[in-house]
Amino acid sequence: MIVFNKPPYTTNEDQYVLEAMRSGKMSGDGSFSERCHKWFDERLSCAKSLLTPNCTQALEMAAVLIDIKPNDEVIMPSYTFVSTANAFVLRGAKIVFVDIRQDTMNIDEKLIEKAITTKTKAIVPVHYAGVACEMDKIMSIADKYNLCVIEDAAQGMMATYKGKPLGTIGHLGTYSFHETKNYTSGGEGGILIINNPKYIERAEIIREKGTNRSSFFRGMVDKYSWVDLGSSYLPSDIQAAYLFGQLEKADVINTHRLRLWDEYNRILKPLLKKNVIELPTIPSKCVHNAHMYYIKVRDLETRTKLINYLRQNDIISAFHYVPLHTSLAGNKFGEFCGKDNYTTKESERLLRLPMFFGLRLEEAQYVARIVKEFYG
């Protein structure tokens, strides 16, 4: 059976996890957290990076940082994971959903301005499949209306837009290290990327339960105390140790995934001439990270038949998000701005094929051949 996903594992993680376990310092912000922070600060050239237990909590930190309050409005695509919305709903915000582009499945930047009201506080672009949104346009709109931009780059580590790493273009950004992502910190994990230095001090306070503990350990204050809103947003150093083992092999993992993606694309490209599927679109200004390989079939019925056919041939495939605006909570906490021309329709056509570090090239070739076989 070719499974849909396996958590990335390089064997490099073992030594560091054991070292963290034996260090006498397993709680947050130990030596491995420091090493991870240094890696991201240098690799991303960001003002500051802060590890979190998961990406959901990184988004929650971002919502607190930009002072989301009840009745504020936050613009985002409906085609995303529930955490993107929940982080802001928890602060009392109303979510304004905008339709996606048919080509990249990202928020349609041309529709954002129409969704802005006097209550709008932020725009949250989601870089689907590690392919960048049209960030120049989005940042231009944000500047015009004095809005914050928080990049949900959960799937975007190692991908770029015009040479800039995803997550480093908006005011704040987030990555996920869940086991389904390209890199993991042991099943869960995330990081908040701070690009505007004005957010650094408060972010550290929010992350440390609302205390100025980080300043205390740097010798900047003689004692620490409760100074602001906050919660416990530090992952254990064991999580950081696992992640650091993968960061040392980040380019190896990325290269392997890109090779798999290219092989899928090469084998399936002839089906374009039959006009039975569509393949992923990668705009010229984007460098993707092979987070996933998906195809778009004719309709929901065809997708169901193809999923079953793949399973009959020992292959597990998967579809993706059910649009948030069609859900019970989505209707309660948000509304769709304009027409749903593509969000629902495209979500019902999309099918993801197996993609993970450790999937062998010949296995990807077999999956692609079975898809071709389905279409005769």
XYZ file of C-alpha atoms in Angstrom:
376
model
C 0.000 0.000 0.000
C 1.332 3.444 -0.919
C 0.102 5.703 1.858
C -0.785 9.347 1.334
C 1.668 10.741 3.880
C 4.383 9.778 6.340
C 6.015 12.231 8.749
C 9.451 13.309 7.503
C 12.283 11.465 9.232
C 15.970 11.610 8.350
C 17.572 9.652 11.274
C 19.443 12.897 12.015
C 16.835 13.658 14.690
C 17.754 10.776 17.019
C 20.997 12.180 18.397
C 19.503 15.572 19.178
C 16.344 14.263 20.839
C 18.462 12.092 23.117
C 20.755 15.030 23.864
C 17.745 17.170 24.803
C 16.315 14.408 26.994
C 19.601 14.100 28.893
C 20.324 17.805 29.126
C 18.361 18.533 32.270
C 16.520 21.279 30.354
C 13.559 19.873 28.446
C 11.122 22.777 28.760
C 10.863 25.627 26.281
C 13.640 27.827 24.953
C 16.517 25.510 25.747
C 19.648 25.111 23.645
C 17.862 23.493 20.696
C 15.234 26.212 20.594
C 18.100 28.702 20.376
C 19.676 26.750 17.515
C 16.371 26.629 15.622
C 15.767 30.338 16.149
C 19.262 31.116 14.873
C 18.683 28.953 11.780
C 15.420 30.703 10.923
C 16.644 34.206 11.732
C 19.592 33.731 9.377
C 17.793 31.786 6.660
C 14.780 34.107 6.537
C 16.560 37.375 7.386
C 13.554 38.201 9.565
C 13.510 40.494 12.574
C 12.740 37.577 14.915
C 11.430 34.029 14.848
C 9.679 32.357 17.766
C 8.902 28.647 17.932
C 5.400 27.656 19.046
C 3.815 24.291 19.896
C 1.869 24.450 16.621
C 0.980 26.828 13.804
C -2.492 27.431 15.247
C -0.918 29.045 18.287
C 1.435 31.086 16.121
C -1.646 32.526 14.399
C -3.289 33.118 17.774
C -0.209 35.051 18.896
C -0.407 37.132 15.731
C -4.059 37.975 16.460
C -3.162 39.188 19.947
C -0.128 41.103 18.649
C -2.166 43.198 16.234
C -4.835 43.812 18.897
C -7.759 42.081 17.246
C -10.895 43.065 19.146
C -14.583 42.113 18.968
C -16.250 43.224 15.720
C -12.955 43.740 13.888
C -13.013 42.187 10.425
C -10.310 39.950 8.967
C -10.151 39.081 5.265
C -9.013 35.624 4.153
C -9.900 32.874 1.672
C -12.592 30.362 2.590
C -10.420 27.637 1.069
C -8.124 27.118 4.057
C -7.803 25.168 7.285
C -10.034 26.134 10.203
C -7.077 27.424 12.274
C -6.659 30.351 9.907
C -10.079 31.637 10.939
C -10.234 30.360 14.522
C -7.198 32.371 15.624
C -9.084 35.592 14.944
C -12.575 34.392 15.899
C -11.212 33.627 19.366
C -10.487 37.362 19.713
C -14.029 38.246 18.624
C -13.323 39.066 14.981
C -15.708 38.570 12.094
C -14.200 36.689 9.156
C -14.770 38.034 5.663
C -14.170 35.305 3.091
C -13.002 36.161 -0.425
C -13.058 33.918 -3.491
C -9.908 32.187 -4.733
C -8.097 32.221 -8.049
C -8.801 29.230 -10.229
C -5.151 28.753 -11.180
C -3.286 28.733 -7.837
C -6.155 28.160 -5.374
C -4.922 31.259 -3.524
C -6.990 34.268 -2.493
C -7.914 36.415 -5.490
C -5.998 39.610 -4.836
C -8.261 41.537 -7.220
C -11.261 40.954 -4.913
C -9.688 41.993 -1.615
C -10.257 45.730 -1.891
C -14.002 45.247 -2.396
C -14.155 43.361 0.914
C -12.574 46.166 2.961
C -14.770 48.186 5.329
C -14.065 50.623 8.156
C -13.920 47.596 10.481
C -11.244 45.732 8.530
C -8.111 45.131 10.602
C -6.070 42.557 8.689
C -5.609 40.483 5.558
C -4.525 36.847 5.927
C -3.273 35.404 2.634
C -2.824 31.625 2.633
C -0.028 30.299 0.412
C -1.700 27.133 -0.804
C 0.586 24.174 -1.573
C 3.628 26.350 -0.966
C 2.812 28.575 -3.959
C 2.825 32.268 -3.124
C -0.147 34.591 -3.258
C 0.260 37.794 -5.272
C 2.000 39.558 -2.405
C 2.966 42.805 -4.146
C -0.688 43.607 -4.769
C -1.747 42.485 -1.302
C 0.907 44.590 0.426
C -0.033 47.570 -1.720
C -3.672 47.271 -0.627
C -2.615 46.880 3.006
C -0.468 50.019 2.824
C -3.296 51.981 1.212
C -5.780 51.090 3.980
C -3.293 50.777 6.863
C -4.014 47.081 7.398
C -1.850 44.327 8.873
C -0.870 41.380 6.685
C -0.350 38.013 8.373
C 0.910 35.346 5.998
C -0.458 31.893 6.705
C 2.521 30.093 5.223
C 1.789 26.853 7.064
C 2.658 24.968 3.866
C 5.278 27.420 2.662
C 8.680 26.751 4.256
C 11.484 26.838 1.619
C 9.204 28.488 -0.963
C 9.705 32.054 -2.226
C 7.981 34.968 -3.943
C 10.305 37.104 -6.081
C 13.214 35.637 -4.149
C 11.768 36.374 -0.689
C 10.881 33.457 1.606
C 7.171 33.057 2.226
C 6.281 34.353 5.649
C 8.752 37.248 5.434
C 6.759 39.594 3.188
C 3.819 40.545 5.419
C 4.098 42.134 8.833
C 3.914 38.683 10.424
C 4.060 35.127 9.096
C 3.629 31.572 10.314
C 4.889 28.089 9.412
C 3.531 24.718 10.478
C 5.651 21.759 11.496
C 2.752 19.323 11.719
C 3.601 15.796 10.614
C 1.800 16.424 7.301
C 4.156 19.292 6.417
C 7.543 19.178 4.705
C 9.309 19.497 8.083
C 8.085 18.500 11.529
C 9.126 18.982 15.124
C 7.804 15.599 16.131
C 4.194 15.547 15.000
C 3.205 19.128 15.766
C 4.988 22.469 15.876
C 4.969 25.937 14.421
C 6.759 29.251 14.291
C 5.818 32.926 14.335
C 7.882 35.021 11.925
C 8.170 38.684 12.908
C 9.162 41.056 10.121
C 8.456 44.373 11.842
C 10.771 44.860 14.869
C 8.069 46.801 16.737
C 6.322 43.503 17.480
C 9.309 41.666 18.986
C 9.131 42.694 22.638
C 5.383 42.191 22.968
C 5.539 38.882 21.101
C 8.040 37.574 23.645
C 5.753 38.682 26.472
C 2.642 37.097 24.947
C 4.559 33.871 24.348
C 5.808 33.770 27.969
C 2.358 33.820 29.618
C 2.180 37.620 29.563
C 5.386 38.077 31.564
C 8.636 39.872 30.756
C 10.583 36.707 31.537
C 12.655 36.928 28.336
C 13.890 40.401 29.305
C 14.743 39.065 32.770
C 16.920 36.269 31.371
C 18.731 38.804 29.167
C 19.465 40.867 32.278
C 17.310 43.777 31.131
C 15.128 43.761 34.303
C 15.943 42.591 37.831
C 12.763 40.522 38.157
C 9.940 39.456 35.919
C 6.205 39.792 36.433
C 2.837 39.748 34.654
C 2.753 42.730 32.292
C 0.321 41.895 29.431
C -1.997 39.339 27.882
C -0.359 36.038 27.181
C -0.411 32.286 27.287
C 2.002 29.368 27.206
C 3.263 29.300 23.628
C 6.656 27.611 24.087
C 7.282 24.144 22.643
C 9.474 21.761 24.625
C 13.159 21.604 23.779
C 12.612 17.981 22.725
C 10.343 19.276 19.955
C 12.993 21.792 18.981
C 15.664 19.089 18.962
C 13.624 16.966 16.539
C 13.082 19.973 14.308
C 16.735 20.979 14.379
C 17.677 17.526 13.112
C 15.492 18.209 10.079
C 16.695 21.775 9.575
C 20.210 20.424 9.057
C 18.755 18.320 6.209
C 16.295 20.944 4.954
C 17.817 21.192 1.479
C 18.028 17.402 1.141
C 14.334 17.065 1.996
C 13.391 19.903 -0.353
C 15.369 18.462 -3.267
C 13.786 15.025 -2.847
C 10.257 16.408 -2.771
C 10.869 18.586 -5.830
C 12.129 15.540 -7.724
C 8.938 13.648 -6.888
C 6.807 16.640 -7.914
C 8.638 16.974 -11.231
C 8.195 13.257 -11.945
C 4.453 13.436 -11.315
C 4.243 16.457 -13.579
C 6.282 14.820 -16.356
C 4.226 11.631 -16.461
C 0.817 13.286 -16.142
C 1.401 16.125 -18.588
C 0.159 14.101 -21.616
C -3.305 13.985 -20.003
C -3.568 17.726 -20.565
C -3.967 17.053 -24.280
C -6.988 14.856 -23.516
C -8.513 17.741 -21.551
C -9.422 15.428 -18.659
C -7.317 16.915 -15.858
C -5.536 20.129 -14.900
C -2.092 20.222 -13.310
C -0.743 22.683 -10.722
C 0.056 26.228 -11.852
C 3.313 27.780 -10.637
C 3.544 31.511 -11.533
C 6.935 32.600 -12.858
C 7.644 34.818 -9.843
C 7.140 31.873 -7.447
C 9.470 29.078 -6.407
C 7.432 26.329 -4.756
C 8.518 23.689 -2.243
C 6.631 20.629 -3.531
C 4.437 20.631 -0.460
C 1.842 18.677 -2.399
C 1.072 17.421 -5.853
C -2.549 17.746 -6.858
C -4.579 17.324 -9.990
C -7.984 18.753 -10.826
C -10.471 16.378 -12.387
C -13.732 17.142 -14.168
C -16.082 17.098 -11.165
C -16.841 15.618 -7.751
C -18.206 12.394 -9.208
C -15.050 11.794 -11.235
C -12.890 12.512 -8.198
C -14.752 9.935 -6.110
C -14.318 7.314 -8.823
C -10.599 8.088 -9.166
C -10.044 7.901 -5.388
C -11.678 4.457 -5.382
C -9.685 3.326 -8.420
C -6.429 4.373 -6.800
C -7.376 2.541 -3.610
C -8.125 -0.593 -5.607
C -4.536 -0.330 -6.805
C -3.163 0.091 -3.280
C -2.784 3.870 -3.403
C -4.229 6.267 -0.831
C -5.103 9.733 -2.175
C -6.985 12.597 -0.545
C -9.012 15.669 -1.301
C -8.583 18.808 0.786
C -10.463 21.623 2.525
C -14.220 21.861 2.664
C -14.660 25.643 2.203
C -15.126 27.321 5.572
C -18.032 29.490 4.469
C -20.095 26.348 3.796
C -19.648 25.113 7.383
C -21.840 25.701 10.432
C -19.181 27.757 12.230
C -18.207 29.584 9.054
C -21.750 30.900 8.727
C -21.804 31.832 12.403
C -18.504 33.695 12.542
C -18.102 35.020 9.016
C -19.608 35.789 5.653
C -18.589 35.419 2.026
C -17.977 38.673 0.176
C -19.104 38.599 -3.453
C -19.747 35.470 -5.498
C -18.354 32.016 -4.878
C -17.229 31.477 -8.455
C -14.334 29.128 -7.774
C -13.928 28.255 -4.082
C -16.494 25.467 -3.886
C -16.269 24.292 -7.482
C -12.482 24.009 -7.513
C -12.349 22.412 -4.060
C -14.590 19.592 -5.337
C -12.301 18.913 -8.302
C -8.979 18.818 -6.465
C -7.269 15.519 -5.625
C -3.925 15.188 -3.835
C -1.539 12.362 -4.650
C 0.926 10.752 -2.203
C 3.800 13.113 -1.426
C 6.287 12.781 1.419
C 9.990 12.568 2.141
C 10.694 8.862 1.899
C 8.324 8.189 -0.993
C 10.446 6.453 -3.600
C 10.648 7.759 -7.144
C 9.392 4.462 -8.554
C 6.379 4.647 -6.230
C 5.492 8.116 -7.531
C 5.904 6.791 -11.074
C 3.513 3.941 -10.278
C 0.905 6.337 -8.843
C 1.105 8.532 -11.936
C 0.760 5.501 -14.250
C -2.363 4.364 -12.410
C -3.905 7.828 -12.824
C -3.155 7.625 -16.562
C -4.586 4.130 -16.659
C -7.841 5.415 -15.113
C -8.257 7.706 -18.089
C -7.403 4.974 -20.590
